[in-house]
Coordinates of C-alpha atoms in Angstrom, one line a residue:
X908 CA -10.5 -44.9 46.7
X909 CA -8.2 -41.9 47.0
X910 CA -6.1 -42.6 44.1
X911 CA -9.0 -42.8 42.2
X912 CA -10.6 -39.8 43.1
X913 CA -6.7 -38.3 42.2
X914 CA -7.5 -39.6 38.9
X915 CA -10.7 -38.1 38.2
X916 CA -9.9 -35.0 39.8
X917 CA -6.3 -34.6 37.1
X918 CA -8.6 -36.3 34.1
X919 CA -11.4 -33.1 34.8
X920 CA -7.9 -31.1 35.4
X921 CA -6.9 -32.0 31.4
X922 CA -10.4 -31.7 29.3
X923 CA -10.7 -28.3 31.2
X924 CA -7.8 -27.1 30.2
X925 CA -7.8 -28.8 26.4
X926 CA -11.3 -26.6 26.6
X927 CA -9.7 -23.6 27.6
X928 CA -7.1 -24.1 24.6
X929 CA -9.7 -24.9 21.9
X930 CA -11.5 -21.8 23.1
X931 CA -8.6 -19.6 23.2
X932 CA -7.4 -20.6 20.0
X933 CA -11.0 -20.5 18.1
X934 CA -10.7 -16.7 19.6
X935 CA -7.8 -15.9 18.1
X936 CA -8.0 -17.5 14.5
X937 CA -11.5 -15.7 14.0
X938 CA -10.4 -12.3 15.8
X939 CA -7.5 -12.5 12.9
X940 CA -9.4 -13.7 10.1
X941 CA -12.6 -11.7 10.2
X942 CA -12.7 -7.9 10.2
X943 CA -15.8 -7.4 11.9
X944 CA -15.2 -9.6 14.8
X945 CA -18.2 -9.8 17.4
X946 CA -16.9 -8.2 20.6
X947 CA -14.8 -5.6 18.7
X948 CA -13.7 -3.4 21.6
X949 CA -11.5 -6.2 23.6
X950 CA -8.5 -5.6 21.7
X951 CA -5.5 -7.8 22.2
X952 CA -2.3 -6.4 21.7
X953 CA 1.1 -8.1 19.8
X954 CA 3.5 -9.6 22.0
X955 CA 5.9 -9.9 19.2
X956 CA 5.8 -6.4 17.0
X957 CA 9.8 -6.2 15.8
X958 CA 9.0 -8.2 12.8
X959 CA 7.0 -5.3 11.8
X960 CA 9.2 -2.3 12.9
X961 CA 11.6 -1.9 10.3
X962 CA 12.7 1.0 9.6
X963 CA 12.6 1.6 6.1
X964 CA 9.2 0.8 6.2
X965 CA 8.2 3.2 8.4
X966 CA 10.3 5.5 8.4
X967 CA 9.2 9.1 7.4
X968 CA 10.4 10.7 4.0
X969 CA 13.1 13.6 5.1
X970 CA 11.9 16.8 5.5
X971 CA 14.1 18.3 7.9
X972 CA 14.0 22.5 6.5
X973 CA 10.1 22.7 6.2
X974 CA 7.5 24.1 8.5
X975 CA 3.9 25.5 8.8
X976 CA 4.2 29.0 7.5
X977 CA 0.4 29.8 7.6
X978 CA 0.7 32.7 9.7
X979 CA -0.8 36.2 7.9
X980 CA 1.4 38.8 6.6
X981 CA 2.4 41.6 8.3
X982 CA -0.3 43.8 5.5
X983 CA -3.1 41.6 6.1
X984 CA -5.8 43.2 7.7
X985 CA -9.0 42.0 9.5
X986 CA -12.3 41.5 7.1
X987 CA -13.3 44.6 5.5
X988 CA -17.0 45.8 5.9
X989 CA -19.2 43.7 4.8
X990 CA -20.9 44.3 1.2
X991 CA -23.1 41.4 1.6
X992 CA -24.1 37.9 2.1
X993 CA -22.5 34.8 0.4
X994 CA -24.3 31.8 0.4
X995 CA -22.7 28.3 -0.4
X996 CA -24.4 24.8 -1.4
X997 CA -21.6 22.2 -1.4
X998 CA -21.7 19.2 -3.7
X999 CA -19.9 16.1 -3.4
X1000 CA -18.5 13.6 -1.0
X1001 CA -17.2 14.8 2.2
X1002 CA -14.0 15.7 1.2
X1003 CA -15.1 16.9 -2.2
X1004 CA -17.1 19.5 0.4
X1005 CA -14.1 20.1 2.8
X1006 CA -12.1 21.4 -0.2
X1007 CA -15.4 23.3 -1.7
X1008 CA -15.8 24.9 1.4
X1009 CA -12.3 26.5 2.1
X1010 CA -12.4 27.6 -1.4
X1011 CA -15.9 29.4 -0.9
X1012 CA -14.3 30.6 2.7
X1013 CA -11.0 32.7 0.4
X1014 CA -14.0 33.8 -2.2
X1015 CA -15.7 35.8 0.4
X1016 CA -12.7 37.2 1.6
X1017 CA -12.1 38.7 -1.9
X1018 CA -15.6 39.7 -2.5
X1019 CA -15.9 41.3 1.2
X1020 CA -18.7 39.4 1.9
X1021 CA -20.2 37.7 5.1
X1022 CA -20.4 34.1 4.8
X1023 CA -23.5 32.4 6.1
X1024 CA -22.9 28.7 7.1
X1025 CA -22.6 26.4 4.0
X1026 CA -25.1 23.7 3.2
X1027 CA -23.8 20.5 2.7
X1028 CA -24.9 18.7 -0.2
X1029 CA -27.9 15.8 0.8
X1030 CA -29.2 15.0 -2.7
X1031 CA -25.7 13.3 -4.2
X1032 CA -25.3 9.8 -4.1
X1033 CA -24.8 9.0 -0.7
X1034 CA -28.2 10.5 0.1
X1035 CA -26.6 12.1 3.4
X1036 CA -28.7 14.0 5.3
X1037 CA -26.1 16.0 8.1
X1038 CA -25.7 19.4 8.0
X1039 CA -22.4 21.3 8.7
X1040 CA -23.2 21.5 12.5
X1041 CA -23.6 17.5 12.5
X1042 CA -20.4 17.3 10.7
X1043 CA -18.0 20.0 11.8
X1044 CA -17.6 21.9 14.8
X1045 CA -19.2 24.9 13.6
X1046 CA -18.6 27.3 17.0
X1047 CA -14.8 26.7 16.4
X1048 CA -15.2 27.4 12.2
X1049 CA -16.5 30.7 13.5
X1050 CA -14.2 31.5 16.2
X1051 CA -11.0 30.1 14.1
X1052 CA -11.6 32.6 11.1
X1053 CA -12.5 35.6 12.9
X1054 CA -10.0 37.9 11.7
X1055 CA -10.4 36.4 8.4
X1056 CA -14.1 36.2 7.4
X1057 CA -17.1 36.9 9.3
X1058 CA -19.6 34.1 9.4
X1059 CA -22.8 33.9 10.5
X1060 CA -25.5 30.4 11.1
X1061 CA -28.1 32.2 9.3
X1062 CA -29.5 34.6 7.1
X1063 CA -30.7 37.9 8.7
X1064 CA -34.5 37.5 8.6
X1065 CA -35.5 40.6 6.5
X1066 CA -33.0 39.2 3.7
X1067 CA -34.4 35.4 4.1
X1068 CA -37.0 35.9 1.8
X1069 CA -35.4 38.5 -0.4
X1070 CA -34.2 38.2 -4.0
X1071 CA -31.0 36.8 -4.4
X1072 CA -28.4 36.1 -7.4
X1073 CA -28.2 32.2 -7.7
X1074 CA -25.0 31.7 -9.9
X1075 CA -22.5 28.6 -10.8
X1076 CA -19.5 29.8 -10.5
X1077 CA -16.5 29.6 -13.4
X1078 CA -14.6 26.5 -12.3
X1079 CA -10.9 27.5 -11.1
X1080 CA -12.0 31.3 -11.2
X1081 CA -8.9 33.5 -10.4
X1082 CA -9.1 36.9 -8.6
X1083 CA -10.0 38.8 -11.4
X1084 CA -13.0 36.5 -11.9
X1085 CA -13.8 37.1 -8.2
X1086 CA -12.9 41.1 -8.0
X1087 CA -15.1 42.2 -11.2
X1088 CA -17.6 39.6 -12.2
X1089 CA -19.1 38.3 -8.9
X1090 CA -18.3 41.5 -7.2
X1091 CA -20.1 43.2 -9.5
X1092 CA -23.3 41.5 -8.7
X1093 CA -23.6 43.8 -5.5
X1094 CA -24.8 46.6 -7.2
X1095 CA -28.5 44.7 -7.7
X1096 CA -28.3 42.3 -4.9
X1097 CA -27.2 41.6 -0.9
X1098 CA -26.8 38.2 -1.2
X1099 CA -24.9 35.9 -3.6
X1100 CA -25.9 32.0 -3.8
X1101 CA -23.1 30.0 -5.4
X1102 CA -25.1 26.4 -5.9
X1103 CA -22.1 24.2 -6.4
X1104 CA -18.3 24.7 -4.8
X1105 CA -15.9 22.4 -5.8
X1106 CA -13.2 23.4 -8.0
X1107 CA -14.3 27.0 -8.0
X1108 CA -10.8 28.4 -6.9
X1109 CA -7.7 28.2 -9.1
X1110 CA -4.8 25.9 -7.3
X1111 CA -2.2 28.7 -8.3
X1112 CA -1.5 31.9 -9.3
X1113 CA -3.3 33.6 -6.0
X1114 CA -1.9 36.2 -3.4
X1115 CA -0.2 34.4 -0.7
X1116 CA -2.5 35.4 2.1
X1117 CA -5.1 34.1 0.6
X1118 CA -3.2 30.7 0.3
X1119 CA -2.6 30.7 3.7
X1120 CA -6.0 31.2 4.6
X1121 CA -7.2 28.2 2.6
X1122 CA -4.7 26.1 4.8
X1123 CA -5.8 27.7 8.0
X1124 CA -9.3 26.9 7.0
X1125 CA -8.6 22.9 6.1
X1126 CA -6.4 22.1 8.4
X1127 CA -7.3 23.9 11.5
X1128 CA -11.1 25.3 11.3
X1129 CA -12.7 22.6 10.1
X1130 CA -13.0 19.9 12.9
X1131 CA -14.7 17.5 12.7
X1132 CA -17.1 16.8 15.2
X1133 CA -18.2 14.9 17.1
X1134 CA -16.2 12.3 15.0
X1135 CA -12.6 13.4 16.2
X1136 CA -13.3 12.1 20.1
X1137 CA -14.3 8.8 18.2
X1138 CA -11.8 8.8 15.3
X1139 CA -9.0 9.3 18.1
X1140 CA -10.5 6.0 19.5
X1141 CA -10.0 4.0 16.7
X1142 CA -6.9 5.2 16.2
X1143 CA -5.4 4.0 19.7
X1144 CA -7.0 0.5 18.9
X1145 CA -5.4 0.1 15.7
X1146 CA -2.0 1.0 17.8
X1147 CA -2.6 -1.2 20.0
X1148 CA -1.5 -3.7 17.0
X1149 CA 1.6 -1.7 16.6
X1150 CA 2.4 0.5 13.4
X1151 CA -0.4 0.3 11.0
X1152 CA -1.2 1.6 7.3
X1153 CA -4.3 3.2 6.2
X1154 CA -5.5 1.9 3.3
X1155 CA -8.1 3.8 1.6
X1156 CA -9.8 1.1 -1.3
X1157 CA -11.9 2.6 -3.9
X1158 CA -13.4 -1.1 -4.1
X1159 CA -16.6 0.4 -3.1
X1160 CA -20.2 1.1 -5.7
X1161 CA -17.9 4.0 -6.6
X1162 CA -15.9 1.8 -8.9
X1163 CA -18.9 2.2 -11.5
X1164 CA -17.9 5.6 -12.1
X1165 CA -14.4 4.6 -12.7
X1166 CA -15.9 2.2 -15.6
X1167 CA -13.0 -0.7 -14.7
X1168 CA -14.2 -4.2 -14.4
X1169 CA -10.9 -6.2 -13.7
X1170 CA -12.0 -8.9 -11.4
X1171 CA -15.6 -8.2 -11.7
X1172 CA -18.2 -11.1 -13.2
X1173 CA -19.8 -10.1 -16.1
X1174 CA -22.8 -9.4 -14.3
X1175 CA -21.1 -7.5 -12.0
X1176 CA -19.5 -5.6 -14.7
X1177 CA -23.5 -5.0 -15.8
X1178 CA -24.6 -3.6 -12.5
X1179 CA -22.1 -1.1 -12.0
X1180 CA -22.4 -0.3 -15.6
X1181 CA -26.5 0.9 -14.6
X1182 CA -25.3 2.6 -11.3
X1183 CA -23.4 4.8 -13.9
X1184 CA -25.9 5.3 -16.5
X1185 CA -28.8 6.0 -13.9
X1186 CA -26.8 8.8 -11.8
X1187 CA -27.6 12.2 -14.1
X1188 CA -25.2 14.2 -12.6
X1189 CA -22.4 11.8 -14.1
X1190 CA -21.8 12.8 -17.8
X1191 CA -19.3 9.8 -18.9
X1192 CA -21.5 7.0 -19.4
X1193 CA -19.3 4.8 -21.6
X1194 CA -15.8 3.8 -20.5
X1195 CA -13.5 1.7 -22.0
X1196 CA -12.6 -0.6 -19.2
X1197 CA -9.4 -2.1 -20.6
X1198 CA -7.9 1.3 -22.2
X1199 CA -8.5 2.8 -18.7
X1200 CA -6.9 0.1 -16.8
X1201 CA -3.4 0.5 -19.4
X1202 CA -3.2 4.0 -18.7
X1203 CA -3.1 3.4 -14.9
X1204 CA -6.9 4.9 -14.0
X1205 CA -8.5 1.7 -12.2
X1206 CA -8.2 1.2 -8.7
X1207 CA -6.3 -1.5 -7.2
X1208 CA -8.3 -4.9 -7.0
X1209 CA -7.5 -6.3 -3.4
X1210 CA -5.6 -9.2 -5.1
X1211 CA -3.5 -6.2 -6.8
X1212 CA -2.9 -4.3 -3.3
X1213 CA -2.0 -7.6 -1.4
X1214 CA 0.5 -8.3 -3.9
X1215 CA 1.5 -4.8 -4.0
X1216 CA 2.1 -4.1 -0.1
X1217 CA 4.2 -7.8 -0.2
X1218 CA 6.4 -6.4 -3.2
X1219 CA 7.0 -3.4 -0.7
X1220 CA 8.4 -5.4 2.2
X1221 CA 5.1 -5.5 4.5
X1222 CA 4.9 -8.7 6.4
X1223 CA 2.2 -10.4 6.6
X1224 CA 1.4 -9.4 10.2
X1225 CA 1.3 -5.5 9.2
X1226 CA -1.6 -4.3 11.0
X1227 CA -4.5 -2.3 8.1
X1228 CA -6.5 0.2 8.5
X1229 CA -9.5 -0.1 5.8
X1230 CA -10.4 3.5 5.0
X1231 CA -13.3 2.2 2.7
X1232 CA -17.3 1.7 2.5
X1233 CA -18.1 -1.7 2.0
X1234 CA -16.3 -3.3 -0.6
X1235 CA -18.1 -4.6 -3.2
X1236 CA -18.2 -8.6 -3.4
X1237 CA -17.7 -9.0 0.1
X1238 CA -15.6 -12.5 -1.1
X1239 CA -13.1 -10.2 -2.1
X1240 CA -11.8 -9.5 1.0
X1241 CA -10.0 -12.8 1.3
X1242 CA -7.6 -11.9 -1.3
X1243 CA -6.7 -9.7 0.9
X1244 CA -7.2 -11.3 4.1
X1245 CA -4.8 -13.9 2.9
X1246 CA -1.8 -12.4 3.3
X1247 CA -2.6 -9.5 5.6
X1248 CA -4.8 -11.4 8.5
X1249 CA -4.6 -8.4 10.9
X1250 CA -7.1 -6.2 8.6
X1251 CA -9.4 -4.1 10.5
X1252 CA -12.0 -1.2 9.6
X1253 CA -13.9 1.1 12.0
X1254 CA -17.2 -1.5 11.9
X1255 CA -14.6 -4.2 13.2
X1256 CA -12.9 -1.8 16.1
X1257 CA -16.4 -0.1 17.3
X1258 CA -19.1 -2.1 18.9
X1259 CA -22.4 -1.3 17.2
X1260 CA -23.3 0.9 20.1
X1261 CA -20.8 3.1 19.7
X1262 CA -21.1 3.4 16.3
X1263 CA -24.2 3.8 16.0
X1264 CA -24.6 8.2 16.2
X1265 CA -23.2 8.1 12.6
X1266 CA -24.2 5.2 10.6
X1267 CA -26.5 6.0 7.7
X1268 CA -24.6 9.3 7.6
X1269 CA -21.9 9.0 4.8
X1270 CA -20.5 12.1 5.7
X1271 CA -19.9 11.4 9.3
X1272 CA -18.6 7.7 9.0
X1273 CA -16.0 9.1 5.9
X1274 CA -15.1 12.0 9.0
X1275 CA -13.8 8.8 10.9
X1276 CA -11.7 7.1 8.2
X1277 CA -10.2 10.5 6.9
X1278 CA -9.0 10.6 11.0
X1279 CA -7.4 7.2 10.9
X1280 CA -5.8 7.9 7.8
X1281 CA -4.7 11.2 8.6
X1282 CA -2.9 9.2 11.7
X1283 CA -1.7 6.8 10.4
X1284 CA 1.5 5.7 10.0
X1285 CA 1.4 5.1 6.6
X1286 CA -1.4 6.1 4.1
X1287 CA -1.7 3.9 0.7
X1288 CA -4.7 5.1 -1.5
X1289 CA -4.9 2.7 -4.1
X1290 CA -7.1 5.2 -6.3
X1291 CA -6.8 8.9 -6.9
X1292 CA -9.6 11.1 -5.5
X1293 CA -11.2 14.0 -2.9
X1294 CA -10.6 11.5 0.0
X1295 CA -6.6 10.4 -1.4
X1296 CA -5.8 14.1 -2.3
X1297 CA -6.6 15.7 1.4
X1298 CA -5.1 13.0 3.4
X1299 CA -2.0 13.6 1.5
X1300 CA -1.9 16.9 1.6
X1301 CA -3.3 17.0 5.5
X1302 CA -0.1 14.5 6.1
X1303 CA 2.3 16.9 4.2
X1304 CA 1.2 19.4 6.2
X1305 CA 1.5 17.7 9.3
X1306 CA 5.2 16.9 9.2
X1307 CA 5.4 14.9 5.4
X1308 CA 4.0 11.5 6.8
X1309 CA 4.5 8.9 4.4
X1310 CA 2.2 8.2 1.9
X1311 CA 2.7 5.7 -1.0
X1312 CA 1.2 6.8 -4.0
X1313 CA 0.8 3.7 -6.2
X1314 CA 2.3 3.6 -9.8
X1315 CA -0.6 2.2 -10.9
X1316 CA -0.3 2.2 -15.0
X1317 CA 3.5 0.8 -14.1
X1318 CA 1.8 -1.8 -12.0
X1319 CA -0.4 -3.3 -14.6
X1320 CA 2.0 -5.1 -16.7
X1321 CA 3.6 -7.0 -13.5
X1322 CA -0.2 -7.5 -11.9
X1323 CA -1.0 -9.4 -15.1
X1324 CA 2.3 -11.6 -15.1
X1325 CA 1.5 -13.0 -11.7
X1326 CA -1.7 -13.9 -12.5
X1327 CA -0.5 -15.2 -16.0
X1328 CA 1.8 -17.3 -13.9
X1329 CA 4.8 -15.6 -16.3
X1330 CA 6.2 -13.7 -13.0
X1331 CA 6.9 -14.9 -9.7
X1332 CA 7.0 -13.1 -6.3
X1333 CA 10.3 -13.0 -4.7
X1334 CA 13.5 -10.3 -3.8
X1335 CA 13.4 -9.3 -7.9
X1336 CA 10.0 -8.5 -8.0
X1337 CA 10.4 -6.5 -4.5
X1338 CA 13.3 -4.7 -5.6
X1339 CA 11.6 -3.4 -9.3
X1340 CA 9.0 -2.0 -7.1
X1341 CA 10.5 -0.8 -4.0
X1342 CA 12.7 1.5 -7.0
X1343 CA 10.0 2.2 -8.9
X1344 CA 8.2 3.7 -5.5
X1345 CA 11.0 5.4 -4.0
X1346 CA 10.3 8.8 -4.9
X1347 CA 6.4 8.2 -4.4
X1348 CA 6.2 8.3 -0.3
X1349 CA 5.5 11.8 0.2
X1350 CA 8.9 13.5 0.5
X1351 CA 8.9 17.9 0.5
X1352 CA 8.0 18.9 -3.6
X1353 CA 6.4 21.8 -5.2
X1354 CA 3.4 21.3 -6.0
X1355 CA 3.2 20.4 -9.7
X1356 CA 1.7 23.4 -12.0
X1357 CA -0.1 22.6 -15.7
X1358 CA 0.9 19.8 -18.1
X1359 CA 2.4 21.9 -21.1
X1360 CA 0.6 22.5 -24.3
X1361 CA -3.0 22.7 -22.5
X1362 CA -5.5 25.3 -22.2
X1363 CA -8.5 26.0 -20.4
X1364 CA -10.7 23.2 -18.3
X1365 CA -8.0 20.8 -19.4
X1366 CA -5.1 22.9 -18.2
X1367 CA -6.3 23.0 -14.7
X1368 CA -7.5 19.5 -14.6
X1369 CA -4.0 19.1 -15.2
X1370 CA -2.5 21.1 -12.2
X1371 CA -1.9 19.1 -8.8
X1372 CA -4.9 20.4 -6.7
X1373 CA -3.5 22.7 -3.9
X1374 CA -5.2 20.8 -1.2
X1375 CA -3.0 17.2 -2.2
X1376 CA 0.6 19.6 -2.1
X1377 CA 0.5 22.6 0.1
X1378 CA 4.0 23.6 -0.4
X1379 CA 5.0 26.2 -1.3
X1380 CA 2.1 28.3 0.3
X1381 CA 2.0 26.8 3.5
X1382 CA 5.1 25.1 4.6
X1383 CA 8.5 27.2 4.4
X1384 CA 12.0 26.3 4.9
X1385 CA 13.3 26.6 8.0
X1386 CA 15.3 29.9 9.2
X1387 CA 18.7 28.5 11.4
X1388 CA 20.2 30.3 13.4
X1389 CA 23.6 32.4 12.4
X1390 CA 26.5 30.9 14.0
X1391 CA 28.7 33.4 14.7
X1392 CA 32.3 32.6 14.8
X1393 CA 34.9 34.1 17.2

């Protein structure tokens, strides 16, 4: 009777722990396979990370003489008295706005005008309705540019309902622009309205101080808030992986206005085509989809940029940040998925609870992936835009973090061969790219001026925008030390 009670008791002994297993394992395959796992805020950690830690994958270009020189000058003097009030309506995407209003910020500083806080724009696309104060902290904008601009929340109440001079500005306007024509509009009126602000300020060409001040104002007033307490969060979950890139996919509804369809069904190809042609405020309606893709403007398809980190070296268990909205065709994700299992995106490392003070605010839940990125140990944007141009230049600012800048119109021809079958994946293939992206990783450069031959709109469309490269304004070489001999 004993023994067999010895026998039942080790026979319940081995299905509980063949149950524990089974559960245990079912955990872990769908904690690795799906990005938005269901309790997203137990995070397990790697045991094994050294297969990931290699140093050239990692490592930081060399920047060893560079600094932050945003520091005035020694003639730079606090804001001059006020000749009015300078209104600002932001347009855009968030970081479209970020770069809008620091521009905006150094045009009131040459007018010598008081800036009231800018409006951020709630009628694009995204249908965002935050205001600055919801976005940024606005006490610490204020307080940050003191000596630089006064600001104020508000109009003054006897000016509220005042005539005003509602004006779009010149794009890339230089100080002449600033110092005669909009100037001059304070003879008739105390308060200036610009209605849009990106790409109002030229990139180059500007008085040094005032460079300076457009760095102080990007990357040091504006924080975010109260996304940066929740964007530091998801940054120390995505450690807890190890390492991690950033990846910011343009894979979003936002490919319509790109006008590529590689991958895309042909009705899929149809719907983006009507997102395009219903939004007025985008001009190009008809793109060639195949003449954009050979001249390298399409954004990686997640096949692409699976096949593309491999060809750099990244195992598969390389931990990825997706800096995205939701891609479109959610079945695309396994293209991905397939060789990078440990992809995660702020949906999958917040709970819903904790998310939920900035979903249905565009603005906001960008503020959280522009964080991680920022952080990041790498940053890979696989298209060219607002969001790809900050980070990079935030990360240069911060110490030249690496950031891989895809040769995308060099990338087509080999993207095409694999899934021809004419090319095969292997230490070749690596090498041709690992070359062909060495000097793309975000190493010290000045920033690149106009393509040759060009004039006006298409001259500064040419010109690297100043807030993707902030050298030479804002980062200077580092002074040593004389060494004195005896």
């Amino acid at each position: 009777m004993q023994r067999r009670s010895w026998r039942t008791l080790a026979t319940v002994r081995k299905v509980l722990t063949c149950a524990v297993c089974s559960i245990a394992l079912v955990g872990l395959f769908s904690f690795s396979k799906d990005p938005n796992f269901s309790d997203p805020v137990k995070l397990p950690t790697l045991d094994d990370t050294s297969r990931i830690l290699d140093d050239k994958l990692w490592k930081i270009p060399l920047s060893p003489d560079f600094v932050q020189c945003i520091e005035p000058s020694p003639n730079y003097t606090p804001p001059a008295e006020s000749r009015g009030y300078f209104q600002v309506r932001t347009n855009g995407g968030l970081n479209q706005m970020r770069a809008g209003i620091c521009d905006m910020l150094a045009g009131t500083r040459i007018i010598n005008a008081t800036l009231v806080i800018p409006e951020l724009d709630q009628q694009s696309f995204w249908k965002d309705s935050s205001n600055f104060s919801n976005v940024f902290d606005e006490d610490h904008f204020i307080n940050a540019l003191a000596n630089d601009v006064k600001i104020v929340r508000k109009l003054p109440k006897e000016l509220a309902s005042g005539p005003r001079a509602l004006k779009l500005f010149r794009s890339w306007g230089g100080m002449d622009y600033y110092q005669d024509e909009i100037a001059s509009l304070w003879e008739l009126y105390k308060v200036i309205r610009a209605s849009k602000a990106d790409a109002r300020l030229v990139n180059n060409n500007l008085p040094v101080d005032i460079q300076k001040l457009r760095c102080r104002a990007c990357c040091e007033a504006l924080r975010f808030t109260p996304d940066e307490a929740m964007g530091k969060l998801l940054v120390d979950r995505m450690r807890s992986f190890g390492p991690y890139i950033a990846l910011h996919l343009r894979f979003e509804d936002m490919l319509a206005f790109s006008g590529c369809t590689q991958d895309l069904t042909p009705s899929e190809a149809y719907e983006l085509r009507i997102i395009r042609e219903n939004t007025k405020t985008w001009r190009n309606k008809e793109i060639n989809p195949i003449e954009q893709r050979s001249r390298g403007y399409c954004p990686l398809t997640l096949w692409e940029t699976g096949s593309f980190l491999s060809a750099l070296g990244y195992p598969p268990n390389t931990p990825i940040y997706i800096a995205a909205g939701k891609i479109y065709g959610d079945s695309r994700m396994t293209d991905l998925l397939s060789r990078f299992p440990i992809l995660k995106s702020k949906e999958a490392l917040a709970s819903i609870e904790e998310l939920e003070p900035f979903t249905n605010h565009a603005s906001q839940m960008a503020a959280l992936d522009y964080i991680a990125s920022v952080e990041s140990d790498v940053f890979i944007p696989t298209y060219p835009g607002h969001m790809a141009a900050t980070v990079e230049g935030h990360r240069r600012f911060l110490g030249h973090r690496k950031t891989i800048s895809p040769d995308r119109k060099a990338l087509v021809s080999m993207f095409d061969q694999l899934e021809q079958g004419t090319l095969e994946e292997g230490k070749a293939l690596s090498n041709r790219v690992v070359q062909m992206h060495r000097k793309r990783q975000g190493s010290p450069r000045k920033r690149r001026g106009p393509l040759p031959g060009l004039r006006g709109k298409d001259k500064f469309r040419s010109e690297e925008p100043f807030y993707e490269n902030p050298l030479p304004d804002c980062l200077c070489r580092k002074e040593f030390p004389v060494q004195r001999t005896r």
